Short mmCIF file of C-alpha atoms in Angstrom, two decimals:
data_model
loop_
_atom_site.label_atom_id
_atom_site.label_comp_id
_atom_site.label_asym_id
_atom_site.label_seq_id
_atom_site.Cartn_x
_atom_site.Cartn_y
_atom_site.Cartn_z
CA MET O 179 -86.18 -63.80 -18.04
CA LYS O 180 -85.75 -61.62 -14.96
CA THR O 181 -82.68 -61.55 -12.76
CA VAL O 182 -84.63 -61.77 -9.49
CA TYR O 183 -87.89 -63.58 -8.81
CA GLY O 184 -90.19 -62.96 -5.86
CA PRO O 185 -93.72 -63.63 -4.60
CA GLU O 186 -95.23 -61.39 -7.28
CA ASP O 187 -93.89 -63.69 -10.01
CA TRP O 188 -96.03 -66.65 -9.11
CA GLY O 189 -99.76 -66.19 -8.73
CA GLY O 190 -100.70 -69.86 -8.70
CA ASP O 191 -102.85 -71.65 -6.17
CA PRO O 192 -100.75 -74.23 -4.30
CA ALA O 193 -103.72 -76.53 -3.79
CA ARG O 194 -104.86 -76.33 -7.42
CA ASP O 195 -101.54 -76.09 -9.26
CA LEU O 196 -99.20 -78.08 -7.04
CA GLY O 197 -100.98 -80.36 -4.63
CA PRO O 198 -99.14 -83.03 -2.66
CA PRO O 199 -96.84 -85.43 -4.51
CA GLY O 200 -98.80 -88.37 -5.88
CA GLU O 201 -102.04 -86.40 -6.22
CA PHE O 202 -103.68 -84.65 -9.16
CA PRO O 203 -102.36 -82.69 -11.06
CA PHE O 204 -99.11 -84.50 -10.15
CA THR O 205 -96.91 -81.41 -10.52
CA ARG O 206 -94.77 -82.58 -7.62
CA GLY O 207 -94.43 -86.15 -8.83
CA PRO O 208 -96.55 -89.17 -9.72
CA TYR O 209 -96.00 -90.94 -6.39
CA PRO O 210 -96.25 -89.68 -2.78
CA ASN O 211 -92.80 -90.79 -1.62
CA MET O 212 -90.90 -90.65 -4.92
CA TYR O 213 -87.19 -91.52 -4.51
CA THR O 214 -87.39 -91.74 -0.73
CA ALA O 215 -89.15 -95.07 -1.28
CA ARG O 216 -87.43 -96.21 -4.50
CA LEU O 217 -84.84 -94.62 -6.75
CA TRP O 218 -85.49 -94.07 -10.43
CA THR O 219 -84.60 -96.99 -12.71
CA MET O 220 -81.06 -96.62 -14.02
CA ARG O 221 -81.63 -97.85 -17.57
CA GLN O 222 -78.61 -97.43 -19.85
CA TYR O 223 -79.26 -97.49 -23.61
CA ALA O 224 -77.09 -99.94 -25.53
CA GLY O 225 -77.01 -101.79 -28.80
CA PHE O 226 -74.46 -102.36 -31.55
CA GLY O 227 -73.27 -105.04 -33.93
CA THR O 228 -74.70 -108.48 -33.38
CA ALA O 229 -76.92 -109.76 -30.58
CA GLN O 230 -73.90 -111.49 -29.08
CA ASP O 231 -71.93 -108.20 -28.92
CA THR O 232 -74.80 -106.34 -27.26
CA ASN O 233 -75.50 -109.19 -24.84
CA ARG O 234 -71.95 -108.80 -23.52
CA ARG O 235 -72.51 -105.04 -22.99
CA PHE O 236 -75.88 -105.70 -21.28
CA ARG O 237 -74.31 -108.13 -18.84
CA GLN O 238 -71.42 -105.73 -18.12
CA LEU O 239 -73.91 -102.97 -17.29
CA LEU O 240 -76.06 -105.26 -15.13
CA ASP O 241 -72.94 -106.38 -13.26
CA ALA O 242 -72.11 -102.67 -12.71
CA GLY O 243 -75.47 -102.10 -11.01
CA GLN O 244 -77.79 -101.11 -13.85
CA MET O 245 -81.46 -101.74 -12.97
CA GLY O 246 -83.06 -102.13 -16.41
CA LEU O 247 -82.14 -102.63 -20.05
CA SER O 248 -82.72 -100.24 -22.94
CA THR O 249 -82.14 -101.55 -26.44
CA ALA O 250 -80.95 -99.67 -29.52
CA PHE O 251 -81.67 -101.33 -32.87
CA ASP O 252 -79.82 -100.77 -36.13
CA LEU O 253 -81.46 -98.88 -39.00
CA PRO O 254 -82.41 -101.97 -41.06
CA THR O 255 -84.26 -103.38 -38.04
CA GLN O 256 -86.01 -100.06 -37.48
CA MET O 257 -86.97 -99.79 -41.15
CA GLY O 258 -88.19 -103.37 -41.57
CA TYR O 259 -85.34 -104.76 -43.69
CA ASP O 260 -83.47 -108.00 -43.10
CA SER O 261 -79.70 -107.79 -42.87
CA ASP O 262 -79.28 -109.32 -46.34
CA HIS O 263 -81.60 -106.83 -48.06
CA PRO O 264 -79.84 -104.45 -50.50
CA MET O 265 -81.16 -101.47 -48.51
CA ALA O 266 -79.34 -102.78 -45.42
CA GLU O 267 -75.90 -102.85 -47.00
CA GLY O 268 -73.40 -100.86 -44.95
CA GLU O 269 -75.86 -100.23 -42.11
CA VAL O 270 -76.02 -103.58 -40.32
CA GLY O 271 -75.19 -103.21 -36.64
CA ARG O 272 -73.92 -99.63 -36.94
CA VAL O 273 -76.28 -97.59 -34.75
CA GLY O 274 -77.82 -100.46 -32.83
CA VAL O 275 -78.10 -104.20 -32.71
CA ALA O 276 -79.21 -106.15 -35.79
CA ILE O 277 -82.29 -108.31 -35.21
CA ASP O 278 -83.60 -110.46 -38.06
CA THR O 279 -85.42 -113.29 -36.27
CA VAL O 280 -86.49 -114.28 -32.79
CA ASP O 281 -83.28 -116.32 -32.51
CA ASP O 282 -81.35 -113.04 -32.55
CA LEU O 283 -83.52 -111.64 -29.79
CA ALA O 284 -83.05 -114.82 -27.74
CA GLU O 285 -79.28 -114.39 -28.11
CA LEU O 286 -79.57 -110.73 -27.12
CA PHE O 287 -81.02 -111.77 -23.74
CA ARG O 288 -78.98 -114.95 -23.22
CA GLU O 289 -78.37 -115.55 -19.48
CA ILE O 290 -80.60 -112.56 -18.65
CA PRO O 291 -83.83 -113.75 -16.94
CA LEU O 292 -86.70 -111.88 -18.60
CA ASP O 293 -88.96 -112.22 -15.56
CA ARG O 294 -86.44 -110.30 -13.44
CA VAL O 295 -85.32 -107.45 -15.68
CA SER O 296 -87.31 -104.65 -17.28
CA THR O 297 -86.52 -103.99 -20.95
CA SER O 298 -87.18 -100.87 -22.99
CA MET O 299 -87.03 -101.21 -26.77
CA THR O 300 -86.52 -98.12 -28.92
CA ILE O 301 -88.46 -99.38 -31.92
CA ASN O 302 -91.40 -97.81 -33.72
CA ALA O 303 -92.49 -98.83 -37.23
CA THR O 304 -91.60 -102.47 -36.47
CA ALA O 305 -92.62 -102.32 -32.79
CA ALA O 306 -95.30 -105.01 -33.13
CA THR O 307 -92.78 -107.49 -34.53
CA LEU O 308 -90.16 -106.79 -31.86
CA LEU O 309 -92.79 -107.07 -29.11
CA ALA O 310 -93.88 -110.38 -30.63
CA MET O 311 -90.25 -111.55 -30.65
CA TYR O 312 -89.84 -110.54 -27.01
CA ILE O 313 -92.97 -112.52 -26.09
CA VAL O 314 -91.76 -115.62 -27.97
CA ALA O 315 -88.24 -115.30 -26.55
CA GLY O 316 -89.85 -115.17 -23.11
CA GLU O 317 -91.95 -118.25 -23.83
CA GLU O 318 -88.88 -120.17 -24.96
CA GLN O 319 -87.07 -119.04 -21.82
CA GLY O 320 -90.02 -120.33 -19.77
CA VAL O 321 -91.40 -116.88 -18.90
CA HIS O 322 -95.10 -116.23 -19.49
CA ARG O 323 -95.95 -112.96 -21.23
CA ALA O 324 -97.80 -111.71 -18.13
CA LYS O 325 -94.45 -111.73 -16.25
CA LEU O 326 -92.59 -109.65 -18.83
CA THR O 327 -92.02 -106.01 -17.90
CA GLY O 328 -90.79 -103.12 -19.96
CA THR O 329 -91.70 -100.66 -22.69
CA VAL O 330 -91.93 -100.72 -26.46
CA GLN O 331 -91.53 -97.21 -27.90
CA ASN O 332 -94.17 -97.62 -30.64
CA ASP O 333 -94.39 -93.84 -31.24
CA VAL O 334 -94.64 -93.56 -35.01
CA LEU O 335 -95.95 -89.98 -35.13
CA LYS O 336 -92.65 -88.53 -33.96
CA GLU O 337 -90.94 -90.56 -36.70
CA TYR O 338 -92.85 -88.59 -39.34
CA ILE O 339 -91.97 -85.37 -37.49
CA ALA O 340 -88.33 -85.66 -36.52
CA ARG O 341 -86.61 -89.00 -36.91
CA GLY O 342 -87.61 -90.66 -40.18
CA THR O 343 -87.75 -94.39 -39.38
CA TYR O 344 -91.32 -94.77 -40.59
CA ILE O 345 -92.57 -97.40 -43.06
CA TYR O 346 -96.33 -97.30 -43.55
CA PRO O 347 -98.77 -94.41 -44.04
CA ALA O 348 -100.17 -92.77 -40.91
CA GLN O 349 -103.57 -94.45 -40.70
CA PRO O 350 -102.43 -98.11 -40.81
CA SER O 351 -99.52 -97.16 -38.55
CA LEU O 352 -101.97 -95.75 -35.99
CA ARG O 353 -104.09 -98.87 -36.31
CA LEU O 354 -101.02 -100.96 -35.47
CA VAL O 355 -100.34 -98.75 -32.44
CA ALA O 356 -103.92 -99.24 -31.22
CA ASP O 357 -103.66 -103.00 -31.78
CA ILE O 358 -100.61 -103.10 -29.50
CA PHE O 359 -102.56 -101.12 -26.89
CA ARG O 360 -105.42 -103.64 -27.09
CA PHE O 361 -103.15 -106.68 -26.99
CA VAL O 362 -101.19 -105.53 -23.93
CA THR O 363 -104.46 -104.63 -22.17
CA ASP O 364 -106.26 -107.88 -23.07
CA GLU O 365 -103.27 -110.01 -22.06
CA SER O 366 -102.84 -108.14 -18.75
CA MET O 367 -99.18 -107.58 -19.54
CA SER O 368 -97.08 -105.40 -17.24
CA PHE O 369 -95.71 -103.76 -20.35
CA ASN O 370 -95.98 -100.16 -21.49
CA PRO O 371 -97.39 -100.33 -25.05
CA ILE O 372 -95.95 -96.95 -26.02
CA SER O 373 -93.35 -94.40 -24.99
CA ILE O 374 -94.55 -91.08 -26.39
CA SER O 375 -91.36 -89.30 -27.19
CA GLY O 376 -90.40 -85.68 -27.09
CA TYR O 377 -86.74 -86.65 -27.03
CA HIS O 378 -86.24 -86.96 -30.77
CA MET O 379 -88.05 -83.70 -31.49
CA ARG O 380 -85.79 -81.94 -28.97
CA GLU O 381 -82.74 -83.51 -30.59
CA ALA O 382 -83.97 -82.18 -33.96
CA GLY O 383 -84.04 -78.64 -32.57
CA ALA O 384 -87.33 -78.18 -30.71
CA THR O 385 -87.42 -75.83 -27.73
CA ALA O 386 -88.42 -77.06 -24.27
CA VAL O 387 -91.94 -75.66 -24.79
CA GLN O 388 -92.25 -77.34 -28.20
CA GLU O 389 -90.99 -80.61 -26.76
CA VAL O 390 -93.83 -80.64 -24.22
CA GLY O 391 -96.55 -79.27 -26.50
CA PHE O 392 -95.81 -81.51 -29.47
CA THR O 393 -95.35 -84.64 -27.32
CA LEU O 394 -98.71 -84.13 -25.63
CA ALA O 395 -100.43 -83.36 -28.95
CA ASN O 396 -99.18 -86.72 -30.21
CA ALA O 397 -100.31 -88.40 -26.99
CA LEU O 398 -103.82 -87.01 -27.42
CA GLU O 399 -103.89 -88.40 -30.98
CA TYR O 400 -102.95 -91.87 -29.74
CA ALA O 401 -105.60 -91.66 -27.02
CA ARG O 402 -108.24 -90.62 -29.58
CA VAL O 403 -107.33 -93.51 -31.87
CA ALA O 404 -107.46 -96.01 -29.00
CA VAL O 405 -110.83 -94.71 -27.75
CA ALA O 406 -112.20 -94.81 -31.32
CA ALA O 407 -111.09 -98.45 -31.48
CA GLY O 408 -113.29 -99.19 -28.47
CA LEU O 409 -110.78 -99.02 -25.63
CA GLU O 410 -111.52 -97.21 -22.37
CA VAL O 411 -109.01 -94.53 -21.44
CA ASP O 412 -108.76 -95.91 -17.91
CA SER O 413 -107.86 -99.35 -19.30
CA PHE O 414 -104.90 -98.28 -21.45
CA GLY O 415 -104.08 -94.88 -19.93
CA PRO O 416 -102.22 -96.19 -16.85
CA ARG O 417 -99.76 -97.99 -19.14
CA LEU O 418 -98.92 -94.98 -21.30
CA SER O 419 -95.36 -93.81 -20.78
CA PHE O 420 -93.45 -90.78 -22.02
CA PHE O 421 -89.86 -90.05 -22.98
CA PHE O 422 -88.15 -86.66 -22.71
CA ALA O 423 -84.72 -85.17 -23.25
CA SER O 424 -82.80 -83.33 -20.58
CA HIS O 425 -80.57 -80.49 -21.78
CA ASN O 426 -78.22 -78.05 -20.08
CA ASP O 427 -80.47 -75.37 -18.56
CA LEU O 428 -80.94 -76.91 -15.12
CA PHE O 429 -83.98 -74.93 -14.01
CA GLU O 430 -85.76 -74.84 -17.36
CA GLU O 431 -85.44 -78.60 -17.70
CA THR O 432 -86.65 -79.23 -14.15
CA ALA O 433 -89.63 -76.93 -14.73
CA LYS O 434 -90.32 -78.60 -18.08
CA PHE O 435 -90.80 -82.01 -16.47
CA ARG O 436 -93.13 -80.60 -13.82
CA ALA O 437 -95.14 -78.68 -16.45
CA ALA O 438 -95.45 -81.73 -18.70
CA ARG O 439 -96.79 -83.85 -15.87
CA ARG O 440 -99.35 -81.23 -14.85
CA LEU O 441 -100.51 -80.40 -18.38
CA TRP O 442 -100.98 -84.05 -19.32
CA ALA O 443 -103.05 -84.67 -16.19
CA ARG O 444 -105.29 -81.73 -17.01
CA LEU O 445 -105.64 -82.48 -20.72
CA VAL O 446 -106.43 -86.17 -20.40
CA ARG O 447 -109.01 -85.44 -17.71
CA GLU O 448 -110.60 -82.56 -19.65
CA ARG O 449 -110.85 -84.50 -22.91
CA PHE O 450 -111.38 -88.10 -21.87
CA GLY O 451 -112.54 -87.95 -18.26
CA ALA O 452 -109.49 -89.94 -17.18
CA GLY O 453 -109.12 -91.10 -13.60
CA ASP O 454 -105.99 -90.53 -11.55
CA SER O 455 -104.19 -93.65 -12.80
CA ALA O 456 -104.49 -92.61 -16.44
CA ALA O 457 -103.69 -88.98 -15.64
CA ARG O 458 -100.50 -89.86 -13.74
CA MET O 459 -97.66 -89.24 -16.22
CA ARG O 460 -94.65 -91.52 -15.92
CA PHE O 461 -91.62 -90.83 -18.06
CA HIS O 462 -88.12 -91.90 -18.98
CA THR O 463 -85.39 -89.32 -19.54
CA GLN O 464 -82.25 -89.43 -21.62
CA THR O 465 -79.57 -86.79 -21.38
CA GLY O 466 -79.17 -84.69 -24.53
CA GLY O 467 -77.21 -86.44 -27.23
CA VAL O 468 -77.20 -83.32 -29.39
CA THR O 469 -75.51 -81.35 -26.60
CA LEU O 470 -72.44 -83.62 -26.62
CA GLN O 471 -69.37 -82.21 -28.36
CA ALA O 472 -66.47 -83.91 -30.10
CA GLN O 473 -64.12 -81.12 -28.96
CA GLN O 474 -62.79 -81.57 -25.42
CA PRO O 475 -65.06 -84.61 -24.92
CA LEU O 476 -64.42 -84.88 -21.18
CA ASN O 477 -66.50 -81.71 -20.80
CA ASN O 478 -69.45 -83.92 -21.71
CA VAL O 479 -69.16 -85.62 -18.32
CA VAL O 480 -70.13 -82.33 -16.69
CA ARG O 481 -72.94 -81.69 -19.19
CA VAL O 482 -74.39 -85.15 -18.60
CA THR O 483 -74.22 -84.69 -14.83
CA LEU O 484 -76.15 -81.41 -15.00
CA GLN O 485 -78.75 -82.95 -17.29
CA ALA O 486 -79.15 -86.00 -15.06
CA LEU O 487 -79.60 -83.75 -12.02
CA ALA O 488 -82.36 -81.82 -13.82
CA ALA O 489 -84.15 -85.09 -14.64
CA VAL O 490 -83.99 -86.21 -11.01
CA LEU O 491 -85.12 -82.82 -9.69
CA GLY O 492 -87.98 -83.02 -12.20
CA GLY O 493 -89.09 -86.44 -10.97
CA THR O 494 -88.17 -88.87 -13.77
CA GLN O 495 -89.05 -92.56 -13.39
CA SER O 496 -86.06 -93.87 -15.30
CA LEU O 497 -82.90 -92.35 -16.71
CA HIS O 498 -80.21 -92.96 -19.29
CA THR O 499 -76.99 -90.96 -19.03
CA ASN O 500 -74.94 -90.63 -22.23
CA GLY O 501 -71.32 -91.65 -22.49
CA TYR O 502 -68.94 -88.72 -22.85
CA ASP O 503 -67.52 -90.13 -26.12
CA GLU O 504 -70.82 -90.53 -27.99
CA ALA O 505 -70.09 -87.53 -30.23
CA LEU O 506 -67.15 -89.56 -31.56
CA ALA O 507 -68.30 -93.16 -31.77
CA LEU O 508 -70.33 -95.82 -30.03
CA PRO O 509 -69.61 -95.46 -26.30
CA THR O 510 -66.85 -97.63 -24.95
CA ALA O 511 -67.51 -99.96 -22.04
CA GLU O 512 -65.54 -97.57 -19.81
CA SER O 513 -67.52 -94.47 -20.75
CA ALA O 514 -70.83 -96.36 -20.44
CA THR O 515 -69.84 -97.47 -16.95
CA LEU O 516 -68.86 -93.91 -15.98
CA ALA O 517 -72.26 -92.70 -17.24
CA LEU O 518 -73.95 -95.24 -14.99
CA ARG O 519 -71.70 -94.26 -12.06
CA THR O 520 -72.89 -90.65 -12.58
CA GLN O 521 -76.43 -91.77 -11.81
CA GLN O 522 -75.30 -93.83 -8.86
CA VAL O 523 -73.45 -90.85 -7.33
CA LEU O 524 -76.61 -88.75 -7.72
CA GLY O 525 -78.71 -91.52 -6.23
CA TYR O 526 -76.54 -92.52 -3.31
CA GLU O 527 -74.21 -89.60 -2.51
CA SER O 528 -75.83 -86.29 -3.48
CA GLY O 529 -78.70 -86.22 -0.97
CA VAL O 530 -81.06 -84.99 -3.71
CA PRO O 531 -83.39 -88.04 -3.53
CA GLN O 532 -83.99 -87.58 0.20
CA VAL O 533 -86.66 -84.90 -0.34
CA VAL O 534 -89.60 -85.07 -2.76
CA ASP O 535 -89.64 -82.23 -5.33
CA PRO O 536 -87.09 -80.09 -3.46
CA LEU O 537 -87.48 -77.07 -5.79
CA ALA O 538 -91.22 -76.73 -5.17
CA GLY O 539 -92.13 -73.22 -4.06
CA SER O 540 -89.15 -71.59 -5.76
CA TYR O 541 -90.55 -68.40 -7.28
CA TYR O 542 -88.37 -68.90 -10.34
CA VAL O 543 -89.13 -72.59 -10.86
CA GLU O 544 -92.88 -72.19 -10.31
CA SER O 545 -92.95 -69.24 -12.72
CA LEU O 546 -91.04 -71.26 -15.32
CA THR O 547 -93.36 -74.23 -14.81
CA ASP O 548 -96.39 -72.02 -15.47
CA GLN O 549 -94.78 -70.45 -18.54
CA ILE O 550 -93.91 -73.78 -20.08
CA GLU O 551 -97.34 -75.22 -19.38
CA SER O 552 -99.03 -72.17 -20.89
CA GLY O 553 -96.85 -72.20 -24.00
CA ALA O 554 -97.28 -75.94 -24.50
CA ARG O 555 -101.05 -75.71 -24.11
CA ALA O 556 -101.12 -73.01 -26.80
CA LEU O 557 -99.24 -75.35 -29.15
CA VAL O 558 -101.69 -78.17 -28.44
CA ALA O 559 -104.51 -75.77 -29.35
CA GLU O 560 -102.77 -74.97 -32.66
CA VAL O 561 -102.51 -78.68 -33.45
CA ASP O 562 -106.19 -79.13 -32.56
CA ALA O 563 -107.12 -76.34 -34.97
CA LEU O 564 -105.33 -78.24 -37.75
CA GLY O 565 -107.36 -81.38 -37.03
CA GLY O 566 -105.05 -83.21 -34.64
CA ALA O 567 -101.48 -84.47 -34.77
CA ALA O 568 -101.79 -86.71 -37.84
CA ARG O 569 -103.30 -83.90 -39.93
CA ALA O 570 -100.75 -81.40 -38.59
CA ILE O 571 -97.93 -83.74 -39.66
CA GLU O 572 -99.40 -83.99 -43.18
CA ARG O 573 -99.37 -80.19 -43.36
CA GLY O 574 -95.78 -79.94 -42.10
CA PHE O 575 -96.70 -77.93 -39.00
CA PHE O 576 -94.43 -79.73 -36.53
CA GLN O 577 -91.59 -80.08 -39.00
CA ASP O 578 -91.56 -76.37 -39.94
CA ALA O 579 -91.74 -75.19 -36.34
CA ILE O 580 -88.85 -77.43 -35.26
CA ALA O 581 -86.75 -76.44 -38.27
CA ARG O 582 -87.15 -72.75 -37.39
CA SER O 583 -86.13 -73.39 -33.79
CA ALA O 584 -83.13 -75.45 -34.86
CA TYR O 585 -82.03 -72.64 -37.21
CA GLU O 586 -82.25 -70.04 -34.45
CA LEU O 587 -80.26 -72.24 -32.08
CA GLN O 588 -77.55 -72.84 -34.66
CA LYS O 589 -77.29 -69.12 -35.43
CA ALA O 590 -76.91 -68.34 -31.71
CA GLN O 591 -74.11 -70.88 -31.37
CA GLU O 592 -72.27 -69.75 -34.48
CA SER O 593 -72.46 -66.08 -33.45
CA GLY O 594 -71.22 -66.86 -29.94
CA GLU O 595 -74.41 -65.55 -28.36
CA ARG O 596 -74.91 -69.06 -26.97
CA VAL O 597 -71.66 -70.27 -25.44
CA VAL O 598 -70.55 -73.86 -25.97
CA VAL O 599 -67.46 -74.48 -23.89
CA GLY O 600 -64.59 -75.88 -25.93
CA VAL O 601 -66.37 -75.21 -29.22
CA ASN O 602 -66.99 -71.47 -29.62
CA ARG O 603 -65.22 -70.29 -26.44
CA PHE O 604 -62.40 -71.64 -24.24
CA THR O 605 -61.02 -73.65 -27.13
CA ASP O 606 -57.56 -75.19 -27.31
CA ASP O 607 -55.36 -77.05 -29.76
CA SER O 608 -55.81 -80.51 -28.29
CA PRO O 609 -55.87 -83.19 -31.00
CA PRO O 610 -59.12 -85.02 -31.72
CA VAL O 611 -59.68 -88.18 -29.70
CA SER O 612 -59.46 -91.42 -31.67
CA ILE O 613 -61.71 -94.32 -30.66
CA ALA O 614 -61.45 -97.78 -32.18
CA LYS O 615 -64.50 -98.86 -34.17
CA PRO O 616 -65.80 -102.39 -34.70
CA ASP O 617 -65.26 -104.13 -38.04
CA PHE O 618 -68.79 -103.55 -39.29
CA SER O 619 -68.27 -105.40 -42.58
CA ALA O 620 -67.33 -108.55 -40.66
CA LEU O 621 -70.32 -108.08 -38.36
CA GLU O 622 -72.59 -107.74 -41.39
CA SER O 623 -71.25 -110.95 -42.95
CA GLN O 624 -71.72 -112.80 -39.68
CA GLN O 625 -75.31 -111.56 -39.30
CA ARG O 626 -76.21 -112.52 -42.87
CA ALA O 627 -74.79 -116.02 -42.38
CA LYS O 628 -76.94 -116.49 -39.25
CA LEU O 629 -80.04 -115.46 -41.19
CA VAL O 630 -79.29 -117.93 -43.98
CA GLU O 631 -78.94 -120.71 -41.40
CA THR O 632 -82.24 -119.84 -39.73
CA ARG O 633 -84.04 -119.92 -43.08
CA ARG O 634 -82.47 -123.30 -43.83
CA ARG O 635 -83.66 -124.84 -40.56
CA ARG O 636 -87.24 -123.51 -40.40
CA ASP O 637 -90.43 -125.06 -41.82
CA PRO O 638 -91.18 -123.12 -45.03
CA ILE O 639 -94.82 -124.23 -45.13
CA ALA O 640 -95.43 -122.97 -41.58
CA VAL O 641 -93.78 -119.64 -42.45
CA LYS O 642 -95.83 -119.22 -45.62
CA SER O 643 -99.08 -119.99 -43.79
CA ALA O 644 -98.25 -117.61 -40.92
CA LEU O 645 -97.40 -114.75 -43.30
CA ALA O 646 -100.66 -115.35 -45.18
CA ASP O 647 -102.52 -114.90 -41.89
CA VAL O 648 -100.65 -111.63 -41.26
CA ARG O 649 -101.61 -110.45 -44.74
CA ALA O 650 -105.28 -111.34 -44.21
CA ALA O 651 -105.41 -109.52 -40.87
CA ALA O 652 -103.77 -106.43 -42.37
CA ALA O 653 -106.24 -106.40 -45.26
CA GLY O 654 -109.20 -106.87 -42.92
CA THR O 655 -110.03 -105.75 -39.41
CA ASP O 656 -108.70 -108.61 -37.26
CA GLN O 657 -106.16 -107.91 -34.55
CA LEU O 658 -102.61 -108.05 -35.88
CA MET O 659 -100.59 -109.11 -32.84
CA PRO O 660 -101.74 -112.78 -32.70
CA PRO O 661 -100.78 -113.61 -36.32
CA ILE O 662 -97.51 -111.69 -36.01
CA ILE O 663 -96.63 -113.73 -32.90
CA THR O 664 -97.40 -116.93 -34.81
CA ALA O 665 -95.20 -115.80 -37.69
CA VAL O 666 -92.35 -114.96 -35.32
CA ARG O 667 -92.67 -118.33 -33.62
CA ALA O 668 -92.36 -120.01 -37.05
CA ARG O 669 -89.09 -118.04 -37.57
CA ALA O 670 -90.46 -115.63 -40.13
CA SER O 671 -88.00 -112.77 -40.31
CA LEU O 672 -88.64 -109.15 -39.43
CA GLY O 673 -88.16 -108.20 -43.07
CA GLU O 674 -90.66 -110.80 -44.28
CA ILE O 675 -93.32 -109.62 -41.83
CA SER O 676 -92.66 -105.98 -42.75
CA ASP O 677 -92.81 -106.77 -46.48
CA THR O 678 -96.15 -108.52 -45.96
CA LEU O 679 -97.57 -105.38 -44.36
CA ARG O 680 -95.97 -103.16 -47.04
CA ALA O 681 -97.72 -105.18 -49.73
CA VAL O 682 -101.11 -104.41 -48.15
CA TRP O 683 -100.62 -100.90 -46.79
CA GLY O 684 -97.96 -99.38 -49.02
CA THR O 685 -95.29 -97.01 -47.73
CA TYR O 686 -95.38 -93.44 -46.48
CA ARG O 687 -94.04 -90.70 -48.74
CA PRO O 688 -93.83 -87.18 -47.25
CA ALA O 689 -95.65 -84.51 -49.24
#
C-alpha cells in the first residue's frame, strides 16, 4: 500500500472498467439511480428460542422501520434434527429459532402479511424444506407462492468450507440446489433461490480477496450444475443473489464490493454467455460479527457504523447491522433497534445516498478495486485447475487457504501489529458487561411439547405416504420440491424429511 495515490496508479479504461451505473460491467452499481431512487433494504437478522419469541422481535423491528425480515435458525433446524432428537439436546433455540413443522413457521410470521414483506432465510442443508414450509405457510395465510418475495440461502458449498452445517454429500446436495433453482423458475416466484455467501468464509478468517474469489468460484459451480440440469443461465441467473461481509477497512471493503460486482459480470458472460440481467450482481451485506469485541462493547457501535458505511458506498442492495452486544449474547431489543437506527441515520441524515457511487474515480479506490479483482480472478483460476469448487473442497483447498489467513490475522492481533481498540491497546479495567439470557431449557421443553401435539393431531397415513414419495424422488430423478411441499402440508417434520433423504443419500464425512 502506498501513502499517496495519483493518476499513474490507475491505468483502467473508464468506459470498459467502470461504465455508467446500471450498465455492464456494473462496477458502479447494478441500477442506474441506486439509492437516489430507493434506499437499500434494511433487513435485520433475528431468531432465537421459539417461533413465538422471534415473532415478537420481528414485529418490534418492523414497527421500528425495518423493511425486510432475515431469519436465523437454531442448529438442530440447520442440521435436519427435530427438537426432540438426542442430537438436539441443549441446542434448541440457542443460536436461532427452532422450527420443527410448518405450524412453527406459521407462528413465526403470525400477523405479518407474507405478500407485503420480503423474508430472507439463512438455511442451507435443509433449505428445500424451509422453502416448502414458507410456501405452505403462505398458502394457509391466503398468499399464493407467486406473491412471496425473499431469499433462501441454499449455499451448501460454503458449509463444507467454513461453517459446517452440512448433511448430505456434495453431489446430492448440489442436485437439491438445482431443484430449488428449477422450482422457483418454473413457478415464476419472485424469490431468490440462493444467496451465495462469502460472509461465512470471511468470518472464518478469509481475506477480502479470498472472500470474493472463493464466493465467485462457488457461484460458477452452482451455475454449471444448473446448466447441466437443463436450465438456461438467463432463466435462473437474474435471481441469483450474493451475501458478503463488511469489515473495518472502509476503502478496502468498498473496493471489494465494486470488484466483486465487476468480476462476476465478466465471468458469467465469458463462461455462460449471460445477458445483462444474469450478469447484474445483487447482494446483501452483514457487518462483521467476528470484528465485534466483548471488551468495551460500546466501541462496536462505531465499528458497525464504519462497516455499514462501506457497504452503502459499495452499493449493497440490503444490509444487516449487528447489535453492539452480540459478542456477549443474543442482541437485546434495545441494541437491535440501535443497529437499525444506525442504518436509518446513514440513509436519511448522512447525505451519502444522494450520489451514485461517490468514490468512483478515486485513484486509491480504483486501484484497490483492480487489485482485488485481479487477485480474486487468480483464485478462481486455481479452483478451476482443481476441477471446480466441489473438487477443490474435497481436496481441502479452500479450507487450508482460509486457515492460513486466519492464523496470520490472529498472530497480527496478538503481537499488536494489528490494533484492536479496547483489546490489545487502549484497554481499561471496566468489568465485563452482564446480559440476561433466556431460559433455554424451558424453551426446549416448550418446543418439544408443541411437536408432540402436532404429531398427535396429524394424519399418520398421509405423512407416511408423503415421505414415501420424497424417498422415491430422492432415489430417482424426479424433482424434489413438489413431494417435499406435500410432506410439509401433511405436517411431516423437518427431521422426518431430512431423515428420509439421509436414508437414500447418506451423510457427508470430511476426508
